[in-house]
C-alpha cells in the first residue's frame, strides 16, 4: 500500500518538431504549442519532477524526432519518461542512451511480446509498458491498431516482471472529460505494480481524485491538455496533490 504523493508528469508530445496535443490521439487533430524544448523547460521551471516525453511521429510511423527528443532529455534536470517508436534493440538502445529515466513501450508489448519479456528482464524498472485502451481493447501503432485484451496482456506482463504500467483511456485522452477512475481502479486491482494514469485530466479536482487512488496503486498522473489549455497551472496542480 503506497502512502506517497501522486507524481505529476506533464506531457510533451512531439510531432513534426512541434509540441502538440491531440484529441483521442487522432492524427490530424493536432493543436500546436510551439517548441518542445521550451515547453519542457516551462514545466521544469514550474517545479515538475517528471516529464512524459513522446515522439508521436515514431509512434505513428510517420518519421521521428529523435534529435529533438534527445536534446530535450539532455537539457532536462528532471526525470524523463520517454515513449514513441521504441520497438527493437536499436531504438531501445538509442532511447536509453538519451539518459531518460525510463522508457514506455506500447506497440512492442502487443506485437513483440518475447522481445519485451527479454528487455524487462534486462533493464528492469527502466522499462514501463503503456496500456492504451478503448474499453478493454489495447491499441498500438499510434492507437490505430487493435492489440488484444487489456487484462490478458497485463497478466502476461506481470508474470514477466514488468515494473510499471502507463494506462491511457483513449476515449478520454485530450478531451478534458476527467480520468477513467473505474478503469484505473480495475487495473490496480489486477496488478501489484505501480500504475501511471493518463487521459482526461481536466481540473485540480480530477487530480485530487487520482490522489485518492494512490493507496490502490496509482503512482502518478500524466497531464497534457489541461496544462496547455491553462485549466490550471502546474504550480497549482503540484499544490493540489501535495500531502
Ligand atoms: O499522447 C498522445 O496524444 C498520443 C496520441 C496518439 C498516439 C499515441 C499518443 N501518446 C503516446 C502513447 O500513448 C504511447 O506512449 C506511444 O504511442 C507508444 O509508442 P509505441 O511504443 O511506438 O507504440
mmCIF file of N, CA and C and ligand atoms in Angstrom, residues 13 20-27 52 54-56 58-60 83-87 104-108 130 132 139-143 166 168 173 198, ligand 1:
data_model
loop_
_atom_site.group_PDB
_atom_site.id
_atom_site.type_symbol
_atom_site.label_atom_id
_atom_site.label_comp_id
_atom_site.label_asym_id
_atom_site.label_seq_id
_atom_site.Cartn_x
_atom_site.Cartn_y
_atom_site.Cartn_z
ATOM 1 N N UNK A 13 4.354 16.051 -26.166
ATOM 2 C CA UNK A 13 4.257 15.144 -27.311
ATOM 3 C C UNK A 13 4.781 15.884 -28.534
ATOM 4 N N UNK A 20 2.683 19.211 -29.443
ATOM 5 C CA UNK A 20 1.282 19.191 -29.874
ATOM 6 C C UNK A 20 0.424 18.489 -28.841
ATOM 7 N N UNK A 21 -0.875 18.737 -28.930
ATOM 8 C CA UNK A 21 -1.870 17.962 -28.216
ATOM 9 C C UNK A 21 -2.889 17.448 -29.223
ATOM 10 N N UNK A 22 -3.315 16.197 -29.063
ATOM 11 C CA UNK A 22 -4.302 15.596 -29.955
ATOM 12 C C UNK A 22 -5.581 15.327 -29.168
ATOM 13 N N UNK A 23 -6.627 14.988 -29.845
ATOM 14 C CA UNK A 23 -7.885 14.565 -29.215
ATOM 15 C C UNK A 23 -8.128 13.108 -29.595
ATOM 16 N N UNK A 24 -8.307 12.265 -28.596
ATOM 17 C CA UNK A 24 -8.451 10.823 -28.829
ATOM 18 C C UNK A 24 -7.260 10.260 -29.602
ATOM 19 N N UNK A 25 -6.136 10.990 -29.577
ATOM 20 C CA UNK A 25 -4.944 10.519 -30.271
ATOM 21 C C UNK A 25 -5.058 10.495 -31.776
ATOM 22 N N UNK A 26 -6.011 11.223 -32.320
ATOM 23 C CA UNK A 26 -6.230 11.152 -33.761
ATOM 24 C C UNK A 26 -5.287 12.048 -34.548
ATOM 25 N N UNK A 27 -4.569 11.401 -35.455
ATOM 26 C CA UNK A 27 -3.686 12.155 -36.338
ATOM 27 C C UNK A 27 -4.520 13.155 -37.123
ATOM 28 N N UNK A 52 6.775 13.593 -19.233
ATOM 29 C CA UNK A 52 6.357 12.483 -20.094
ATOM 30 C C UNK A 52 6.555 12.956 -21.518
ATOM 31 N N UNK A 54 7.003 12.259 -25.605
ATOM 32 C CA UNK A 54 6.561 11.296 -26.617
ATOM 33 C C UNK A 54 6.976 11.732 -28.017
ATOM 34 N N UNK A 55 7.582 10.819 -28.747
ATOM 35 C CA UNK A 55 7.843 11.030 -30.170
ATOM 36 C C UNK A 55 6.642 10.485 -30.934
ATOM 37 N N UNK A 56 5.706 11.371 -31.249
ATOM 38 C CA UNK A 56 4.454 10.936 -31.885
ATOM 39 C C UNK A 56 4.693 10.432 -33.301
ATOM 40 N N UNK A 58 7.221 8.849 -34.357
ATOM 41 C CA UNK A 58 7.723 7.473 -34.238
ATOM 42 C C UNK A 58 6.590 6.521 -33.855
ATOM 43 N N UNK A 59 5.682 7.008 -33.015
ATOM 44 C CA UNK A 59 4.537 6.168 -32.624
ATOM 45 C C UNK A 59 3.603 5.913 -33.803
ATOM 46 N N UNK A 60 3.389 6.955 -34.605
ATOM 47 C CA UNK A 60 2.501 6.827 -35.763
ATOM 48 C C UNK A 60 3.182 6.167 -36.953
ATOM 49 N N UNK A 83 8.797 7.911 -24.657
ATOM 50 C CA UNK A 83 7.952 6.952 -25.364
ATOM 51 C C UNK A 83 7.851 7.304 -26.838
ATOM 52 N N UNK A 84 7.441 6.293 -27.613
ATOM 53 C CA UNK A 84 7.182 6.525 -29.032
ATOM 54 C C UNK A 84 8.191 5.830 -29.924
ATOM 55 N N UNK A 85 7.767 4.759 -30.574
ATOM 56 C CA UNK A 85 8.615 4.105 -31.567
ATOM 57 C C UNK A 85 9.720 3.246 -31.005
ATOM 58 N N UNK A 86 9.654 2.922 -29.719
ATOM 59 C CA UNK A 86 10.701 2.097 -29.096
ATOM 60 C C UNK A 86 10.248 0.643 -29.209
ATOM 61 N N UNK A 87 10.753 -0.051 -30.230
ATOM 62 C CA UNK A 87 10.160 -1.331 -30.598
ATOM 63 C C UNK A 87 11.173 -2.433 -30.892
ATOM 64 N N UNK A 104 8.786 3.946 -22.138
ATOM 65 C CA UNK A 104 7.432 3.391 -22.103
ATOM 66 C C UNK A 104 7.187 2.716 -23.441
ATOM 67 N N UNK A 105 6.970 1.407 -23.384
ATOM 68 C CA UNK A 105 6.764 0.634 -24.612
ATOM 69 C C UNK A 105 5.277 0.420 -24.831
ATOM 70 N N UNK A 106 4.817 0.657 -26.070
ATOM 71 C CA UNK A 106 3.401 0.428 -26.366
ATOM 72 C C UNK A 106 3.242 -0.704 -27.364
ATOM 73 N N UNK A 107 3.429 -0.385 -28.625
ATOM 74 C CA UNK A 107 3.228 -1.360 -29.704
ATOM 75 C C UNK A 107 4.002 -2.653 -29.480
ATOM 76 N N UNK A 108 5.231 -2.526 -29.019
ATOM 77 C CA UNK A 108 6.083 -3.725 -28.871
ATOM 78 C C UNK A 108 5.462 -4.732 -27.905
ATOM 79 N N UNK A 130 3.112 0.780 -21.777
ATOM 80 C CA UNK A 130 1.911 1.588 -21.972
ATOM 81 C C UNK A 130 0.742 0.702 -22.362
ATOM 82 N N UNK A 132 -2.684 1.256 -23.590
ATOM 83 C CA UNK A 132 -3.574 2.291 -24.144
ATOM 84 C C UNK A 132 -4.815 1.586 -24.659
ATOM 85 N N UNK A 139 -4.662 -0.794 -27.883
ATOM 86 C CA UNK A 139 -4.406 -0.212 -29.193
ATOM 87 C C UNK A 139 -2.921 0.107 -29.299
ATOM 88 N N UNK A 140 -2.361 -0.133 -30.484
ATOM 89 C CA UNK A 140 -0.950 0.170 -30.722
ATOM 90 C C UNK A 140 -0.778 0.963 -32.007
ATOM 91 N N UNK A 141 0.504 1.188 -32.355
ATOM 92 C CA UNK A 141 0.836 1.917 -33.600
ATOM 93 C C UNK A 141 0.079 3.227 -33.687
ATOM 94 N N UNK A 142 0.291 4.053 -32.626
ATOM 95 C CA UNK A 142 -0.392 5.333 -32.614
ATOM 96 C C UNK A 142 -1.881 5.199 -32.381
ATOM 97 N N UNK A 143 -2.235 4.104 -31.731
ATOM 98 C CA UNK A 143 -3.631 3.824 -31.373
ATOM 99 C C UNK A 143 -4.476 3.560 -32.621
ATOM 100 N N UNK A 166 1.728 2.343 -17.738
ATOM 101 C CA UNK A 166 1.136 3.654 -18.036
ATOM 102 C C UNK A 166 -0.187 3.360 -18.729
ATOM 103 N N UNK A 168 -3.698 4.434 -20.361
ATOM 104 C CA UNK A 168 -4.388 5.532 -21.048
ATOM 105 C C UNK A 168 -5.745 5.077 -21.549
ATOM 106 N N UNK A 173 -8.600 10.728 -23.698
ATOM 107 C CA UNK A 173 -7.362 11.452 -23.967
ATOM 108 C C UNK A 173 -7.614 12.740 -24.747
ATOM 109 N N UNK A 198 -3.252 8.117 -17.321
ATOM 110 C CA UNK A 198 -3.175 9.087 -18.415
ATOM 111 C C UNK A 198 -4.515 9.169 -19.118
HETATM 112 O O1 LIG B 1 -0.303 11.097 -26.237
HETATM 113 C C1 LIG B 1 -0.978 11.155 -27.289
HETATM 114 O O2 LIG B 1 -1.755 12.107 -27.552
HETATM 115 C C2 LIG B 1 -0.917 10.071 -28.285
HETATM 116 C C3 LIG B 1 -1.724 10.121 -29.415
HETATM 117 C C4 LIG B 1 -1.693 9.080 -30.335
HETATM 118 C C5 LIG B 1 -0.823 8.013 -30.138
HETATM 119 C C6 LIG B 1 -0.010 7.964 -29.009
HETATM 120 C C7 LIG B 1 -0.053 9.001 -28.095
HETATM 121 N N1 LIG B 1 0.751 9.014 -26.988
HETATM 122 C C8 LIG B 1 1.870 8.121 -26.864
HETATM 123 C C9 LIG B 1 1.427 6.852 -26.259
HETATM 124 O O3 LIG B 1 0.337 6.707 -25.828
HETATM 125 C C10 LIG B 1 2.416 5.755 -26.223
HETATM 126 O O4 LIG B 1 3.352 6.074 -25.235
HETATM 127 C C11 LIG B 1 3.104 5.608 -27.564
HETATM 128 O O5 LIG B 1 2.128 5.530 -28.593
HETATM 129 C C12 LIG B 1 3.958 4.361 -27.542
HETATM 130 O O6 LIG B 1 4.589 4.298 -28.802
HETATM 131 P P1 LIG B 1 4.902 2.862 -29.387
HETATM 132 O O7 LIG B 1 5.688 2.139 -28.318
HETATM 133 O O8 LIG B 1 5.702 3.125 -30.629
HETATM 134 O O9 LIG B 1 3.570 2.252 -29.654
#
